[in-house]
């Protein structure tokens, strides 16, 4: 099997850029953008890529060329957006914490605030240069998302204001000289059924009818699941199959009906916004690793199966451990080898650092390139340097060309921020 990413073999990428390496397929990202932009007949949702999924200036630029803005949640996200040339209406901002420094960073970009709580409105209004229009995040009490840790819309979650409080928060905004023009609801990641998004839409449209009469924008957040796909020998993915539980077309039709009904009843057209993260980049991103060692039962390894050790770990595939996500492992250039049940272990000094367990893979050898799929969202962004292992480089493969878009961290980077000896500035001490 030759594993290709955007038409380039994984082993070529590994040889040229080194491993471990995140590689992204630009065309796959574009396909996803088009699918979501055209999902609702008669409406064109404005997409804001959720930067937290994978902050990358290169990907933000690629998306910006397609009319996609950025959904930020921190000054760091805003810095990525600014580097990619986004500002003003191309930025939307929703955060659970909003200290003055974060507020100032947002106002400097001209981005659009989605307030998570009334206190954020007060804080926002204290600076005079702010925009007048703001959004408000609603807590829908809808349980959706693939794991309890990501079910942001469930009852009792820390985000947003209760539907019953919307009217009073809208009044408070008015008193502060602000206008709530957008209601926002984000359910969670990997929402299984379109009807969950539709239920969220119905809730905010109801609120917009009476409690929030200035609303002209509904932002349904993110959570569009990555279509189920298997991989053929050329590592080509079929398009979303009818067996996918989440049908975009069904969501689109149901959303269209509700928006049109709302317009007929109120005379108010609604602009729709989505904030996809994983849907755009999850399976456009791959983690390319190399086998560095082999452990075999016949040479004293206390296991019924051989284990290949790679130069990467769960630090680079974070959710595999914390959310138990499954990542298919593809072995590049392994045609003709017998298939053997094997494990793949990471290089961390931690027993649980196993990236593939009891998988039927071609008999692995030192030097083999193993590619983990669905590594594009919430992996690099949550990667750590645990055990003194610098974070991988990133490449974007686009239109047949692979380009380094983030350099590999080095060991020197790891110690760069140590404040020690002569390097300690005068104002970094207390009590001398
Ligand atoms: C407010 C908000 N919008 C959008 C997203 C993106 O979610 P997903 O990557 O599941 O599409 C998130 C993820 O945490 C979020 O918190």
XYZ file of C-alpha atoms and ligand atoms in Angstrom:
448
model
C 0.000 0.000 0.000
C 1.240 3.448 -0.912
C -0.386 6.017 1.325
C -0.806 9.326 -0.426
C -1.778 12.686 0.990
C -2.902 15.216 -1.593
C -1.232 13.019 -4.214
C 2.171 12.783 -2.500
C 3.355 9.544 -0.886
C 3.633 9.673 2.891
C 7.179 8.257 2.808
C 8.263 11.109 0.511
C 6.843 13.609 2.973
C 8.595 11.768 5.813
C 11.925 11.740 3.959
C 11.716 15.423 3.026
C 10.282 16.963 6.187
C 11.165 14.383 8.840
C 8.886 12.670 11.362
C 6.730 12.993 13.343
C 4.876 15.247 10.970
C 1.334 16.534 10.563
C 0.339 16.693 6.897
C -2.828 18.370 5.616
C -4.610 17.884 2.316
C -5.778 21.300 1.064
C -8.247 19.904 -1.448
C -10.056 17.895 1.188
C -10.523 21.056 3.246
C -11.959 22.847 0.194
C -14.406 19.995 -0.478
C -15.717 20.267 3.058
C -16.108 24.030 2.838
C -18.183 23.700 -0.318
C -20.349 20.963 1.185
C -21.235 23.088 4.201
C -21.614 26.360 2.302
C -24.178 24.743 0.016
C -25.898 22.596 2.644
C -28.946 24.818 3.196
C -30.965 25.376 0.019
C -31.711 29.036 -0.632
C -29.367 30.193 2.130
C -25.606 30.449 2.172
C -24.320 30.012 5.697
C -21.288 32.124 6.447
C -18.593 29.826 7.808
C -16.192 30.780 10.579
C -13.498 28.143 10.980
C -13.122 27.271 14.648
C -9.452 28.089 15.071
C -9.150 26.006 18.236
C -9.525 22.848 16.151
C -6.173 23.454 14.507
C -4.633 26.917 14.637
C -2.731 27.396 11.389
C -2.068 30.551 9.437
C -1.742 28.558 6.212
C -5.097 26.848 6.676
C -6.794 30.100 7.683
C -5.466 31.698 4.486
C -6.663 28.798 2.356
C -10.078 29.096 3.992
C -10.166 32.859 3.698
C -9.801 32.533 -0.095
C -13.101 30.611 0.025
C -14.833 33.308 2.064
C -14.437 31.537 5.410
C -13.718 33.658 8.494
C -12.270 32.635 11.848
C -13.994 31.710 15.122
C -11.613 32.698 17.924
C -11.740 32.119 21.673
C -8.534 33.777 22.907
C -5.944 36.432 22.061
C -3.810 33.575 20.737
C -6.498 32.578 18.245
C -6.826 36.254 17.290
C -3.094 36.397 16.592
C -3.402 33.479 14.156
C -6.349 35.208 12.510
C -4.455 38.489 12.222
C -1.436 36.745 10.689
C -3.771 35.227 8.126
C -5.113 38.696 7.267
C -8.505 38.345 8.971
C -10.116 41.258 10.770
C -13.479 42.922 11.408
C -16.437 40.943 10.136
C -14.217 37.977 9.310
C -13.736 37.252 13.017
C -16.211 36.020 15.543
C -15.224 35.587 19.184
C -16.784 33.376 21.847
C -14.986 32.711 25.119
C -16.018 31.635 28.582
C -13.400 33.915 30.140
C -13.090 37.557 29.093
C -10.517 39.512 31.106
C -9.640 43.056 29.996
C -6.559 41.971 28.022
C -8.659 39.556 25.965
C -11.359 42.184 25.452
C -8.800 44.699 24.215
C -7.268 42.158 21.844
C -10.731 41.485 20.385
C -11.685 45.143 20.047
C -8.347 45.873 18.333
C -9.192 43.359 15.586
C -12.728 44.730 15.118
C -14.085 41.186 15.549
C -17.627 40.316 16.620
C -18.239 39.445 20.275
C -20.543 36.612 21.226
C -21.045 37.233 24.911
C -21.105 34.178 27.117
C -22.527 36.020 30.150
C -23.944 39.486 31.020
C -20.679 40.445 32.748
C -18.919 40.179 29.385
C -21.278 42.802 27.973
C -20.471 45.171 30.826
C -16.763 44.625 30.324
C -17.099 45.103 26.567
C -19.085 48.333 26.869
C -16.466 49.866 29.153
C -14.216 50.468 26.176
C -15.651 53.088 23.928
C -14.251 51.915 20.568
C -16.284 48.699 20.568
C -18.854 47.714 17.953
C -22.472 48.316 18.855
C -23.762 44.952 17.666
C -23.014 41.853 19.695
C -24.043 38.224 19.884
C -25.308 36.258 22.868
C -24.595 32.610 23.579
C -27.598 30.588 24.646
C -27.385 27.466 26.766
C -29.854 25.111 25.069
C -29.950 22.117 27.442
C -29.520 19.768 24.503
C -27.194 16.823 25.028
C -25.226 16.133 21.864
C -21.619 15.332 21.057
C -19.492 12.197 20.999
C -18.151 12.411 24.550
C -19.367 13.982 27.818
C -16.263 16.202 27.853
C -17.399 17.982 24.682
C -21.160 18.256 25.273
C -21.141 22.033 25.539
C -24.896 22.445 25.140
C -25.969 19.963 27.805
C -27.989 21.125 30.812
C -25.707 22.599 33.442
C -22.797 23.218 31.066
C -20.647 26.232 31.886
C -21.473 28.076 28.652
C -24.019 30.737 27.791
C -27.184 32.073 29.376
C -30.394 30.180 30.015
C -33.181 30.775 27.471
C -35.325 32.242 30.261
C -32.660 34.934 30.874
C -32.281 36.063 27.271
C -34.886 38.834 27.463
C -33.284 40.467 30.512
C -29.760 40.181 29.043
C -30.974 41.807 25.815
C -32.416 44.695 27.926
C -29.180 45.004 29.833
C -27.266 45.174 26.548
C -29.542 48.012 25.441
C -28.870 49.914 28.644
C -25.167 49.569 27.909
C -25.643 50.993 24.409
C -25.296 47.578 22.750
C -27.633 45.671 20.457
C -27.969 41.886 20.457
C -28.150 41.050 16.757
C -27.022 37.433 16.955
C -28.023 34.421 19.006
C -25.406 31.692 19.197
C -25.676 28.096 20.250
C -22.930 25.466 20.147
C -23.941 21.932 21.094
C -20.647 20.058 21.101
C -18.396 18.109 18.775
C -19.442 15.280 16.502
C -23.170 15.829 16.808
C -24.790 12.561 15.785
C -28.141 13.755 14.487
C -29.124 16.718 12.321
C -32.209 17.021 14.498
C -30.049 18.209 17.399
C -28.917 21.192 15.338
C -32.504 21.710 14.204
C -33.742 21.669 17.816
C -31.108 24.278 18.713
C -32.219 26.413 15.773
C -35.873 26.176 16.800
C -34.972 27.297 20.302
C -33.047 30.387 19.220
C -35.614 31.329 16.559
C -38.279 31.250 19.236
C -36.160 33.530 21.410
C -35.508 35.829 18.454
C -39.236 36.219 17.825
C -40.059 38.030 21.051
C -37.173 38.201 23.506
C -34.444 39.334 21.107
C -36.201 41.363 18.379
C -33.014 42.849 16.883
C -31.615 39.447 15.983
C -30.779 39.033 12.305
C -28.034 36.405 12.675
C -28.239 32.869 14.038
C -24.919 31.168 14.717
C -25.317 27.412 15.159
C -21.738 26.893 16.363
C -19.869 23.782 15.259
C -20.169 20.051 15.739
C -20.648 18.838 12.173
C -19.328 15.294 12.281
C -16.623 14.055 9.966
C -18.298 11.760 7.449
C -17.660 8.111 8.051
C -15.211 6.798 5.493
C -13.042 3.777 4.930
C -9.813 3.897 3.036
C -9.043 2.102 -0.152
C -5.570 0.953 -1.096
C -4.738 4.299 -2.648
C -5.901 6.052 0.485
C -8.706 7.715 -1.407
C -11.716 8.518 0.659
C -15.139 8.009 -0.792
C -17.462 10.977 -0.414
C -19.869 10.948 2.522
C -21.856 7.759 2.216
C -25.612 7.382 2.676
C -24.869 5.229 5.717
C -23.608 8.270 7.589
C -25.894 8.855 10.499
C -25.650 12.617 10.063
C -27.058 13.656 6.718
C -26.073 17.183 5.772
C -28.850 17.328 3.204
C -31.438 16.510 5.840
C -30.057 19.177 8.155
C -30.075 21.652 5.276
C -33.693 20.989 4.365
C -34.910 21.156 7.959
C -32.979 24.371 8.608
C -34.278 25.970 5.418
C -37.869 25.203 6.388
C -37.455 26.818 9.822
C -35.712 29.926 8.486
C -38.289 30.430 5.769
C -41.129 29.943 8.225
C -39.574 32.490 10.583
C -39.270 35.019 7.767
C -42.861 34.479 6.687
C -44.079 34.998 10.260
C -41.908 37.958 11.236
C -40.764 39.530 7.969
C -37.194 39.230 9.222
C -34.591 37.444 7.085
C -31.987 35.562 9.083
C -28.337 35.253 8.173
C -26.966 31.885 9.156
C -23.503 31.253 10.570
C -21.690 27.980 11.249
C -18.441 27.520 13.139
C -17.094 24.197 11.911
C -13.792 22.928 13.229
C -13.395 19.166 12.964
C -15.614 18.884 9.884
C -13.211 21.001 7.853
C -9.860 19.644 8.990
C -10.155 16.400 10.969
C -9.675 13.926 8.164
C -7.710 16.342 6.004
C -4.946 15.962 8.610
C -2.617 12.967 9.069
C 0.067 12.189 11.606
C 3.083 10.656 9.853
C 5.384 8.676 12.109
C 8.300 6.267 11.760
C 9.025 2.960 13.472
C 12.177 3.257 15.581
C 12.200 -0.039 17.508
C 10.539 -3.439 17.510
C 9.668 -5.545 20.536
C 8.997 -9.224 19.900
C 7.719 -12.011 22.198
C 10.500 -14.286 20.926
C 13.163 -11.842 22.174
C 11.755 -11.557 25.676
C 8.970 -9.001 25.182
C 6.274 -9.993 27.652
C 3.291 -9.903 25.307
C 1.535 -12.304 22.951
C 2.038 -9.814 20.106
C 4.893 -7.811 18.674
C 4.909 -4.076 19.289
C 6.405 -1.408 17.048
C 7.648 1.701 18.829
C 7.350 4.936 16.875
C 8.890 8.402 17.129
C 5.562 9.925 18.174
C 3.050 9.447 20.954
C -0.379 10.278 22.232
C 0.999 13.757 22.878
C 0.520 14.217 19.125
C -2.768 12.316 18.907
C -4.231 13.634 22.088
C -7.851 12.550 21.819
C -6.876 8.906 21.258
C -6.221 8.716 24.984
C -8.453 11.357 26.532
C -11.526 10.730 24.363
C -10.706 7.200 23.242
C -10.962 8.104 19.549
C -9.972 5.462 17.004
C -7.320 6.279 14.419
C -6.692 3.865 11.606
C -2.963 3.183 11.128
C -1.836 2.894 7.506
C 1.593 1.468 6.744
C 3.143 3.097 3.701
C 5.041 0.897 1.232
C 4.153 -2.413 2.859
C 2.724 -4.339 -0.111
C 3.260 -8.077 -0.059
C 4.068 -8.393 3.628
C 2.094 -10.829 5.783
C -0.588 -9.318 8.015
C 0.120 -9.791 11.710
C -1.698 -8.726 14.864
C 0.497 -6.002 16.377
C 0.529 -3.064 18.746
C 2.013 0.328 18.061
C 3.475 2.084 21.082
C 4.571 5.686 21.425
C 7.920 6.962 22.665
C 6.646 8.303 25.992
C 7.731 6.783 29.278
C 4.132 6.043 30.119
C 2.539 2.611 29.938
C -0.687 3.891 28.446
C 1.024 5.475 25.465
C -0.239 2.916 22.953
C -1.580 4.323 19.680
C -2.829 1.096 18.121
C -3.687 -2.111 19.945
C -4.059 -5.554 18.436
C -4.337 -4.251 14.886
C -3.918 -6.472 11.857
C -1.083 -4.669 10.063
C 1.655 -5.652 7.627
C 4.571 -7.099 9.657
C 6.287 -3.922 10.795
C 9.970 -3.170 10.402
C 12.221 -0.448 11.780
C 12.082 2.543 9.432
C 8.499 1.915 8.304
C 6.265 4.935 7.883
C 2.956 4.658 9.755
C 0.263 7.204 9.027
C -2.515 7.834 11.555
C -5.682 9.185 10.027
C -8.147 11.763 11.349
C -5.335 13.682 12.993
C -6.277 17.150 11.770
C -8.442 18.533 14.574
C -7.717 18.842 18.300
C -4.411 16.992 17.911
C -1.631 19.481 17.137
C -3.632 22.125 18.998
C -3.548 19.979 22.131
C -0.101 18.476 21.599
C 2.338 18.680 24.479
C 6.086 18.435 24.953
C 5.751 15.799 27.675
C 8.982 13.874 28.233
C 10.984 16.627 26.535
C 9.740 15.697 23.069
C 9.359 18.749 20.829
C 6.176 19.093 18.799
C 6.006 17.997 15.147
C 6.331 20.143 12.048
C 3.314 20.715 9.794
C 3.035 20.600 6.018
C 0.189 21.584 3.746
C -0.101 19.585 0.535
C -1.985 21.678 -1.945
C -2.375 21.344 -5.702
C 0.393 18.772 -5.809
C 2.896 20.818 -3.804
C 3.912 20.108 -0.205
C 4.941 23.169 1.783
C 6.271 23.427 5.314
C 3.773 25.641 7.146
C 5.012 25.231 10.700
C 8.586 24.366 11.521
C 9.470 21.518 13.806
C 9.993 22.540 17.404
C 13.546 21.966 18.603
C 15.079 20.961 21.892
C 16.383 24.543 22.127
C 12.751 25.744 21.983
C 11.963 23.622 25.028
C 14.435 25.465 27.267
C 13.969 28.901 25.693
C 11.626 30.203 28.389
C 13.571 28.951 31.389
C 14.398 31.962 33.578
C 17.662 31.104 35.190
C 20.872 32.820 36.239
C 21.891 35.880 34.204
C 18.771 35.704 32.120
C 16.493 36.578 35.068
C 15.316 40.182 34.645
C 15.235 42.507 37.679
C 11.452 42.767 37.775
C 10.944 39.023 37.916
C 11.773 38.699 41.607
C 9.782 39.251 44.743
C 11.161 39.605 48.266
C 14.841 40.430 47.602
C -18.020 27.922 20.343
C -17.493 26.819 19.484
N -17.753 26.842 18.166
C -17.299 25.862 17.346
C -16.545 24.806 17.836
C -16.050 23.770 16.868
O -16.537 22.503 17.125
P -16.257 21.322 16.106
O -14.785 21.230 15.909
O -16.793 20.114 16.756
O -16.953 21.656 14.826
C -16.264 24.737 19.199
C -15.476 23.632 19.743
O -15.189 23.500 20.900
C -16.739 25.779 20.051
O -16.470 25.777 21.361
